[in-house]
Coordinates of C-alpha atoms and ligand atoms in Angstrom, one line a residue:
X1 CA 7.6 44.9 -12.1
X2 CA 6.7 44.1 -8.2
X3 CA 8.7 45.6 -6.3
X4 CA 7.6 43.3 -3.1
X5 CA 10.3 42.6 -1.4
X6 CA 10.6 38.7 -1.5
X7 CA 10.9 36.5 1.9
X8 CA 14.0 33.5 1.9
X9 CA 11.4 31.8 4.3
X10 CA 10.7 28.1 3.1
X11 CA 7.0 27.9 4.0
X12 CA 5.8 26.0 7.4
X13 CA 5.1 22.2 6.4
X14 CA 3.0 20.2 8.7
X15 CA 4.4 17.1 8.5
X16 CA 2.5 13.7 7.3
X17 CA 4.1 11.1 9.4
X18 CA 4.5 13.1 12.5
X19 CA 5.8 9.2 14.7
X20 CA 8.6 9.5 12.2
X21 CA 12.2 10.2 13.3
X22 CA 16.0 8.5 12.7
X23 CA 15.3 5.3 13.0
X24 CA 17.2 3.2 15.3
X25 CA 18.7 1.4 12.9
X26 CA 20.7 4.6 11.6
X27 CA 21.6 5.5 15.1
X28 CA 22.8 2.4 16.0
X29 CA 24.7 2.0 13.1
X30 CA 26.8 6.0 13.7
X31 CA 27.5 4.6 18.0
X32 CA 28.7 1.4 15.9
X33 CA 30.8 2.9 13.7
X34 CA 31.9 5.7 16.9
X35 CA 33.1 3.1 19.0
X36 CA 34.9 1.0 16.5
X37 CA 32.0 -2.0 17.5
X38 CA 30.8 -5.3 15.4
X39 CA 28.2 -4.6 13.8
X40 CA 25.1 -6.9 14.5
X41 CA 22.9 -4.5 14.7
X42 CA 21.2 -3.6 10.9
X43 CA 20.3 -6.5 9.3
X44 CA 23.0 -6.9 6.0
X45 CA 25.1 -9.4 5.1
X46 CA 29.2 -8.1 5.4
X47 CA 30.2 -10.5 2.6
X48 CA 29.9 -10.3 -1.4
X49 CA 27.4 -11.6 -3.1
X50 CA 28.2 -14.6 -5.9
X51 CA 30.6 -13.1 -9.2
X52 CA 28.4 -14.9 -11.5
X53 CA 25.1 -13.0 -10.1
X54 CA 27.6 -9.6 -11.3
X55 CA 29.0 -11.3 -14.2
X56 CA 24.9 -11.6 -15.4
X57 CA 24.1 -8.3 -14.6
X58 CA 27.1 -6.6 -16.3
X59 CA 26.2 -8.8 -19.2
X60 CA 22.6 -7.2 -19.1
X61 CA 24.4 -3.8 -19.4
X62 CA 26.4 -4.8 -22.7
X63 CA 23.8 -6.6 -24.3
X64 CA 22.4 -3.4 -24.5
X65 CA 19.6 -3.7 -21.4
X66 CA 19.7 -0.3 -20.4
X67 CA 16.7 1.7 -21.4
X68 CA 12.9 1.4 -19.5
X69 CA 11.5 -1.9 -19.4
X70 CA 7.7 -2.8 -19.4
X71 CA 6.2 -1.1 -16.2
X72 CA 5.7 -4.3 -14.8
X73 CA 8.9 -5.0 -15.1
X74 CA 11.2 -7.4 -17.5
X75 CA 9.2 -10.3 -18.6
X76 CA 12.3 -12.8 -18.4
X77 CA 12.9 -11.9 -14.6
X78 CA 8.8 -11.8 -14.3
X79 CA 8.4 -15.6 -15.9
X80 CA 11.6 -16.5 -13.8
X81 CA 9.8 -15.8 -10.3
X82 CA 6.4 -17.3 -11.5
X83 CA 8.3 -20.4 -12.2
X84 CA 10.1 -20.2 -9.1
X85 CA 6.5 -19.9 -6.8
X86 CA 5.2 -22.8 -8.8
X87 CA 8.4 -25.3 -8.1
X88 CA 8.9 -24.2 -4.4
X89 CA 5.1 -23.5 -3.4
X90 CA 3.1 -25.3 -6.0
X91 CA 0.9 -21.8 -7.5
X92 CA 1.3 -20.6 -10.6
X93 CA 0.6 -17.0 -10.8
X94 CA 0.4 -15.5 -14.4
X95 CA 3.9 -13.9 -15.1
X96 CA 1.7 -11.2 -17.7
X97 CA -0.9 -10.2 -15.0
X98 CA 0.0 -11.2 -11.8
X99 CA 3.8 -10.4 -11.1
X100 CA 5.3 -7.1 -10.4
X101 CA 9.0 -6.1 -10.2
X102 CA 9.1 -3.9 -7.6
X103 CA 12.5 -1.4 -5.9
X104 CA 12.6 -3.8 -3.3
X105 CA 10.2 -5.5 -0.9
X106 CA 9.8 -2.1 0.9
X107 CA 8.6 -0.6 -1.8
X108 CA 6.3 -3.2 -2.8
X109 CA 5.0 -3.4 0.7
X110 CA 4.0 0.3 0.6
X111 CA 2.7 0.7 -2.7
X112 CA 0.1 -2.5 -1.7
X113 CA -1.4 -0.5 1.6
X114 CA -1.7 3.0 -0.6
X115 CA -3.5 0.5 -3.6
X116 CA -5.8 -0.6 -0.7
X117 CA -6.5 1.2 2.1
X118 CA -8.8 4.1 2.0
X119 CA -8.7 6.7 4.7
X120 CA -10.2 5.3 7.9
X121 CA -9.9 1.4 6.9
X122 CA -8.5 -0.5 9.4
X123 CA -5.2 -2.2 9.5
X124 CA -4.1 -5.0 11.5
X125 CA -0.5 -5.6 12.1
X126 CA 1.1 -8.0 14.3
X127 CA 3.8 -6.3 16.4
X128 CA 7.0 -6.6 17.1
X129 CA 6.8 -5.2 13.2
X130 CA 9.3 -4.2 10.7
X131 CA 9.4 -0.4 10.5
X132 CA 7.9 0.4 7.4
X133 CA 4.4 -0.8 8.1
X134 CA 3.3 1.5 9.9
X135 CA 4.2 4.7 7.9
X136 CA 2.8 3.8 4.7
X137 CA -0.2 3.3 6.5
X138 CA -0.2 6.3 7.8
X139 CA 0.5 7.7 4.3
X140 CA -3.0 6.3 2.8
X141 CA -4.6 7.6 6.0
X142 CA -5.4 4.3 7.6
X143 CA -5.9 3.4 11.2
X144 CA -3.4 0.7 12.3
X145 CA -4.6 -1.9 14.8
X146 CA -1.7 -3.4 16.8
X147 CA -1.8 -6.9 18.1
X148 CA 1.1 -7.6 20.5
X149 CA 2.9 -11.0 19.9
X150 CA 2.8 -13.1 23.3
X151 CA 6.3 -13.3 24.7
X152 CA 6.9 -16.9 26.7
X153 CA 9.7 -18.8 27.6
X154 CA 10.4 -20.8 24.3
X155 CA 9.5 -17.4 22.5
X156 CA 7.1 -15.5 20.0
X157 CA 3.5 -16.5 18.7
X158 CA 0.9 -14.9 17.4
X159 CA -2.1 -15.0 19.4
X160 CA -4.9 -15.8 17.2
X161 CA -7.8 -15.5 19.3
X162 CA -7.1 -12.4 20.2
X163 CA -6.7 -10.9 16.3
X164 CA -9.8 -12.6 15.9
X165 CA -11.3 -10.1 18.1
X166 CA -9.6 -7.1 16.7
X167 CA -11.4 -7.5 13.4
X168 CA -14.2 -5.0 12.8
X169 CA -16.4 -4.3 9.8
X170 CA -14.0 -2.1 9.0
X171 CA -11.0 -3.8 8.8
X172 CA -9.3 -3.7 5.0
X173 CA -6.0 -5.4 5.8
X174 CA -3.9 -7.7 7.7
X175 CA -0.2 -7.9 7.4
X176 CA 2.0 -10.9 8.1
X177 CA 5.3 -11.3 7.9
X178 CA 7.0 -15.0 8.0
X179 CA 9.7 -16.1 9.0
X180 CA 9.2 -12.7 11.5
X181 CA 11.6 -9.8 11.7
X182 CA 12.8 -9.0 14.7
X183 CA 12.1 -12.2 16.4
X184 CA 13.1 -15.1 14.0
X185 CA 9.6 -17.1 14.0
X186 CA 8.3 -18.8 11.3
X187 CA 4.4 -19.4 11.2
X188 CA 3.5 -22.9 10.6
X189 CA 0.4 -24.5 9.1
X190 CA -1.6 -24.1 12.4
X191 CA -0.7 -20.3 12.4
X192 CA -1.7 -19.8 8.3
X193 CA -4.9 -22.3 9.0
X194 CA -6.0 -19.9 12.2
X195 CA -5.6 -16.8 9.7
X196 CA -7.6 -18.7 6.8
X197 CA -10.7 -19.0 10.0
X198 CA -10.4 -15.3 10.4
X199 CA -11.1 -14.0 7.0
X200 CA -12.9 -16.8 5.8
X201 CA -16.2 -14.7 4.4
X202 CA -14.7 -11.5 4.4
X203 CA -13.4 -8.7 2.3
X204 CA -10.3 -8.4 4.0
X205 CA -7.2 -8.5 2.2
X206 CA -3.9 -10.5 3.2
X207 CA -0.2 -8.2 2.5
X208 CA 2.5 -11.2 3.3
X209 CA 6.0 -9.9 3.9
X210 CA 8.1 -13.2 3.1
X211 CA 11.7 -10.9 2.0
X212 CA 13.0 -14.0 4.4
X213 CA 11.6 -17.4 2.7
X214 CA 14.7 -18.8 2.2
X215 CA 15.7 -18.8 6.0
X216 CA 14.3 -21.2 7.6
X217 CA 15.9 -23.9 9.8
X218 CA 16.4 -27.6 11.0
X219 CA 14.4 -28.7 7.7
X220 CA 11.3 -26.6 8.5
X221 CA 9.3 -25.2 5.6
X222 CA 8.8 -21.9 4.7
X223 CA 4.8 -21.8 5.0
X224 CA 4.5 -19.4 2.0
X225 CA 0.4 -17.9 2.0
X226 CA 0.9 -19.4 -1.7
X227 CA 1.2 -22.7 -1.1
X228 CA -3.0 -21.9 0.7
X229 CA -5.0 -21.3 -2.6
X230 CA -8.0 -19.9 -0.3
X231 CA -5.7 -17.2 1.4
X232 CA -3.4 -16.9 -1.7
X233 CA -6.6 -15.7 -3.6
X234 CA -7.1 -12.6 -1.3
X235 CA -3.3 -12.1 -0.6
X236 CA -0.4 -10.2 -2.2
X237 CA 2.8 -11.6 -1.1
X238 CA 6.2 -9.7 -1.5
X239 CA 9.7 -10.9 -1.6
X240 CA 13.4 -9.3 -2.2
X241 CA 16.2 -10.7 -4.4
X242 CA 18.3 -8.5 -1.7
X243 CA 17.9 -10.7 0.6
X244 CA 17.7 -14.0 -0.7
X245 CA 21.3 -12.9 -3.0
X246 CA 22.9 -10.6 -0.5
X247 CA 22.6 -7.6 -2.1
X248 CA 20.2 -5.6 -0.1
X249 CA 21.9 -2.4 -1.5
X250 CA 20.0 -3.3 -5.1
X251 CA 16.5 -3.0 -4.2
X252 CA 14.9 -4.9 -6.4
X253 CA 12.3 -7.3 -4.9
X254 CA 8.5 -8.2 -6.7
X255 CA 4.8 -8.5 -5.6
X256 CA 2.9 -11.5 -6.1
X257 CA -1.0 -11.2 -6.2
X258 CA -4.5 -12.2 -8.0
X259 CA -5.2 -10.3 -11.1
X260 CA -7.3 -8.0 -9.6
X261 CA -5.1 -7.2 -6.9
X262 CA -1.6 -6.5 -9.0
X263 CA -3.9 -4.6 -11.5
X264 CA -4.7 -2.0 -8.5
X265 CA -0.9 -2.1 -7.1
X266 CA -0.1 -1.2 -10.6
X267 CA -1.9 1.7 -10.8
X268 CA -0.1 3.2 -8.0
X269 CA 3.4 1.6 -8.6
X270 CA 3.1 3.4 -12.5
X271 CA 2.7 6.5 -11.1
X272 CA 5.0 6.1 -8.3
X273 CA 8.2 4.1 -9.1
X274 CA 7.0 3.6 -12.9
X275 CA 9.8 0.8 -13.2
X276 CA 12.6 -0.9 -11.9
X277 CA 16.4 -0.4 -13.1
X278 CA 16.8 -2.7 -16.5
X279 CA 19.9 -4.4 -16.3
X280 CA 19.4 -5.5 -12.8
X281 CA 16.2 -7.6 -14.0
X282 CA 17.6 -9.3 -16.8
X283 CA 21.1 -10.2 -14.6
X284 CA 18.8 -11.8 -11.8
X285 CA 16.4 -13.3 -14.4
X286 CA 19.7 -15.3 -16.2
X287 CA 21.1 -15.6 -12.3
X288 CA 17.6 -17.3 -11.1
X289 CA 18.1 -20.0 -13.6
X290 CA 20.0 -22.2 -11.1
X291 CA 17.7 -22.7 -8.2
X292 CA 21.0 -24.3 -6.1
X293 CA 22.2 -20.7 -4.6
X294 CA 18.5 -20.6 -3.0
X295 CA 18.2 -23.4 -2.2
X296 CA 21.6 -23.8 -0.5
X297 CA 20.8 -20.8 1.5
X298 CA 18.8 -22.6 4.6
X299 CA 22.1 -24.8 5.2
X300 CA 24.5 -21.8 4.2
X301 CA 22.4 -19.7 7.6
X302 CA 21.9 -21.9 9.5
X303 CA 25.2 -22.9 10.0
X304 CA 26.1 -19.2 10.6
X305 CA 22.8 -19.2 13.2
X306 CA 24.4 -22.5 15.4
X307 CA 27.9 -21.1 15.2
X308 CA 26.2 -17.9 17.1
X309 CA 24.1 -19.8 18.8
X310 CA 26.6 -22.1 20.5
X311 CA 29.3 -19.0 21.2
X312 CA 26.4 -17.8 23.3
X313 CA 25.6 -21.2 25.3
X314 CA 27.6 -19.8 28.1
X315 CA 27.2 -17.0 28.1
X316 CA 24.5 -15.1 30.6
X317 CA 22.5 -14.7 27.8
X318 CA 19.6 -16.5 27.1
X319 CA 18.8 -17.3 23.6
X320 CA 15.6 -17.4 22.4
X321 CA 14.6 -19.8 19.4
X322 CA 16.1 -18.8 16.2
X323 CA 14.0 -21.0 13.3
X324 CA 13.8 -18.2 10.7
X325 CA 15.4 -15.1 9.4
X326 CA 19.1 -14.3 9.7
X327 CA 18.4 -12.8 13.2
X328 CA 19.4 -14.3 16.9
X329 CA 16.9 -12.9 19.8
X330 CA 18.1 -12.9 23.1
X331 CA 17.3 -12.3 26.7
X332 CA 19.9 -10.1 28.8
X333 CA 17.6 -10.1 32.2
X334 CA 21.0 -12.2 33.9
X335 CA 23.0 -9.0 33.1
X336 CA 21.0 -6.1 33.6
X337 CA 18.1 -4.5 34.2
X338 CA 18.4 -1.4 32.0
X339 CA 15.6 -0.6 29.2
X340 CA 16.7 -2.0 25.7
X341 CA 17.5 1.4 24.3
X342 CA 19.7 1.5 26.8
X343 CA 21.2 -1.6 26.9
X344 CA 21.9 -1.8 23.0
X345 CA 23.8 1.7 23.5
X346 CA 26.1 -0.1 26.4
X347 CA 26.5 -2.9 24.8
X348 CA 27.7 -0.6 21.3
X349 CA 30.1 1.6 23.5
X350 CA 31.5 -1.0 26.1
X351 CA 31.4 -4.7 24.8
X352 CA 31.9 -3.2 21.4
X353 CA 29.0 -4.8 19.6
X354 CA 25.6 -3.7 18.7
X355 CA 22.4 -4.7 18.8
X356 CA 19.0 -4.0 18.5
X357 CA 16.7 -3.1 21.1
X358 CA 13.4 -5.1 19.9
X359 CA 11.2 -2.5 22.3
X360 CA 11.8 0.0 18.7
X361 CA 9.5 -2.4 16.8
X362 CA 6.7 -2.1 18.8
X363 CA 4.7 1.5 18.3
X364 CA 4.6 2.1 22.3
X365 CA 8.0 1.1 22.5
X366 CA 7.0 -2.2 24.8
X367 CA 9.9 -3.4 27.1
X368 CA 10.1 -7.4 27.5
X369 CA 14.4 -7.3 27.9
X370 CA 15.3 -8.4 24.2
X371 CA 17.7 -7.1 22.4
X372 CA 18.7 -8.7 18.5
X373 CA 21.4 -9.8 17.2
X374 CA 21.9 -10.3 13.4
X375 CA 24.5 -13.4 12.2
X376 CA 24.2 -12.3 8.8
X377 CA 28.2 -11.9 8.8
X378 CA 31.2 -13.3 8.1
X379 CA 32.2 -16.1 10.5
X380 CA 35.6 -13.9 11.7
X381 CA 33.3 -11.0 12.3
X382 CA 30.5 -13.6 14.4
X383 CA 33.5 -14.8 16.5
X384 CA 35.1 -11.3 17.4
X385 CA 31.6 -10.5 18.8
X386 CA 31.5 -13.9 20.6
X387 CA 34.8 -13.9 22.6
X388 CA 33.4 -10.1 23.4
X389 CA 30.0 -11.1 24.3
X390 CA 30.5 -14.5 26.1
X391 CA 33.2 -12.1 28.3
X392 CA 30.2 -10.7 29.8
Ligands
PLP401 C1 14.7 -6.1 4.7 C2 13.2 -6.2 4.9 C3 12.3 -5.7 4.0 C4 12.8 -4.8 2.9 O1 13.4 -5.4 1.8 P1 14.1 -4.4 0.7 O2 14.0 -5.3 -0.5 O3 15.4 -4.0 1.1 O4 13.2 -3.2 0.5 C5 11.0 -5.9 4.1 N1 10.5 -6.6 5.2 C6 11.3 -7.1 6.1 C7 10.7 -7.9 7.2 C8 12.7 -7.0 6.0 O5 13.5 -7.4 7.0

C-alpha cells in the first residue's frame, strides 16, 4: 500500500489555443435573451424547417438506419450531393472517393487544415473571417497570414494584389469563403479568375467555405470553385445541409475534394469524428431528391433580405450591399461614434435588438463602424426589429 497522501489538484494545463475565449456570438446571444431583445445577432433561422425533410429522416430511423454507416458516410446521401455538384456546377466528383459526410461544415473545415497543414506552413485567410478558421489552424500549428478585405463605400472586396504578395514559399493554404460571412459578398468570376493567377504553378491548396451557395441574390450565380476545373483540382470545398434546410442544430454538412485530397481528410476525419449520425444521412439523401426546396431558397431570402433592407431605407443607417448570405451589413457612423462592441451591446440593451459587431471577425479586432444584422427570421420577428431600429 502507499500511503502518499493523494493531492485533489487537477494538474496545470497550458492551454493550446490561448486567442480563444466566449465568443461573441454566445455573449451576444445571454444580453439578448437578458434584455428581452430580437435576436439578429447569431446567424439561425427562428422558423422550422420543411415536415417532409422530418418525415424522411424519421423514416430513416424505422427502416432500421440506425447503426454506423461507411466512414465516409452513407453512399445514397454521398451519390445525392455528387449529383447535385454536377447539375448546379457542372463537376462530377466520384461519390466512392471524393465525397465526405462530414458533422457539419465546421467540422469539415477543421479536419481539412489538420489533413494539410504541417507546423510552420503558412495560411492565408481573408479577414473579416468566420471564427473557426483561425483555431484549427492554430491546432495543426500553422502560421495564419491575414489579408484585410478593403472597406469602400459600395462595400467589401478582396484585394488581390495585395494576397498576391502575401504568398511565400511557404504558404500551404488559402481559404475562401463565398458568398462571405460577415459581410454578405459573393466573389464573381473576376475574383475566382485573380485566385486561379495566384496559385497557378504552385503547391498551394484551396479550402472553399461555400455553407452559403444557395444565398445569392438579384439572379447572381453562386461562383462555386467547382464550376473552375483548374482550381477545383487543388481545392476542397465544404458545404452544410444546416444551412441550406434550416436546421443548423443537425450538423451534418460534406467535403468535396480530388482523390488525393479527401483520401488525406479521411485519414484524420476516421480518427476524429469516424462518422456522421445514420438516419440523418439517409433522411437528407431521400429529402435531396427534389432540387425545388434549394433551389427556391435564393427567392425565399431574398425577399426576407429587401423586406429588411427597405425597413431600413430611412433609417440613419446605412446599408451596405447585401448579394449573398442571409446577413444585412450596415453602417451606424450617423448614430454614433462608439466602437462596435460597444455599439452592439447598446443596441441589445436599449433598442432591444442585437447585432454583431463585425470588428470580432477580424484577429486585431479592426474597427471600420459595422455592425451585422442577420434576416434569417420570421418576417414578424424582422418587422418588430424594424419599427425599433428605424425609431432610431
Ligand atoms: C455556419 C457557418 C459554418 C458552419 O456550418 P455548420 O454546418 O453549422 O458547422 C461554416 N462557415 C460559415 C461561413 C458559416 O457561416
Amino acid at each position: 500500500m502507499n500511503n502518499t497522501p493523494y493531492s485533489s489538484q487537477t494538474p496545470a494545463l497550458q492551454t493550446r489555443l490561448p486567442a480563444v475565449g466566449t465568443t461573441v456570438f454566445t455573449r451576444m446571444s445571454a444580453l439578448a435573451a437578458q434584455h428581452g431583445a430580437v435576436n439578429l445577432g447569431q446567424g439561425f433561422p427562428d422558423f422550422g424547417c420543411a415536415p417532409a425533410l422530418i418525415e424522411r429522416v424519421s423514416e430513416a430511423m424505422h427502416a432500421g438506419h440506425n447503426q454506423y454507416p461507411l466512414m465516409t458516410g452513407a453512399a445514397p446521401l454521398r451519390e445525392a450531393i455528387a449529383a447535385k455538384i454536377a447539375s448546379l456546377y457542372g463537376h462530377r466528383y466520384d461519390a466512392a472517393t471524393e465525397i465526405t459526410v462530414t458533422a457539419g461544415a465546421t467540422q469539415a473545415l477543421t479536419t481539412a487544415i489538420l489533413c494539410c497543414v504541417h507546423p510552420g506552413d503558412e495560411v492565408i485567410v481573408i479577414e473579416p473571417a468566420y471564427d473557426s478558421y483561425l483555431p484549427a489552424i492554430a491546432l495543426a500549428g500553422g502560421v495564419p497570414v491575414l489579408v484585410a478585405m478593403e472597406v469602400h463605400e459600395h462595400g467589401y472586396s478582396v484585394p488581390w494584389a495585395k494576397l498576391a504578395t502575401a504568398v511565400t514559399p511557404k504558404t500551404r493554404l488559402i481559404i475562401i469563403n463565398t458568398p462571405h460571412n460577415p459581410t454578405g459578398t459573393i466573389l464573381r468570376p473576376s475574383d475566382v479568375a485573380a485566385l486561379a493567377d495566384i496559385v497557378r504553378g504552385t503547391q498551394i491548396l484551396i479550402l472553399s467555405d461555400e455553407v452559403y451557395e444557395h444565398m445569392v441574390y438579384d439572379g447572381q450565380q453562386h461562383v462555386s470553385l467547382s464550376r473552375h476545373p483548374e482550381l477545383a483540382a487543388r481545392s476542397f470545398i465544404v458545404s452544410s445541409f444546416g444551412k441550406t434546410y434550416h436546421v443548423t442544430g443537425w450538423k451534418i454538412g460534406y467535403v468535396a475534394a480530388p482523390a488525393s485530397l479527401s483520401a488525406e481528410f479521411r485519414k484524420v476525419h476516421q480518427y476524429n469524428v469516424f462518422t456522421v449520425n445514420t438516419p440523418m444521412q439517409h433522411g437528407v439523401a431521400a429529402y435531396m431528391a427534389d432540387p425545388q426546396p434549394y433551389l427556391d431558397l435564393p427567392a425565399f431570402y431574398q425577399r426576407k433580405r429587401d423586406l429588411f433592407r427597405d425597413g431600413l431605407a430611412g433609417s440613419r443607417f446605412t446599408l451596405l450591399p447585401a448579394d449573398g448570405t442571409y446577413f444585412q451589413c450596415v453602417r451606424y457612423e450617423a448614430i454614433s461614434q462608439q466602437s462596435e462592441a460597444q455599439f452592439a451591446e447598446w443596441l441589445t440593451s436599449e433598442i432591444k435588438v442585437a447585432a454583431i459587431p463585425v470588428s470580432a471577425f477580424y484577429a486585431q479586432g479592426k474597427e471600420s463602424g459595422i455592425v451585422r444584422f442577420c434576416f434569417a427570421k420570421q418576417d414578424d420577428t424582422l418587422r418588430l426589429a424594424l419599427a425599433r431600429l428605424a425609431a432610431i
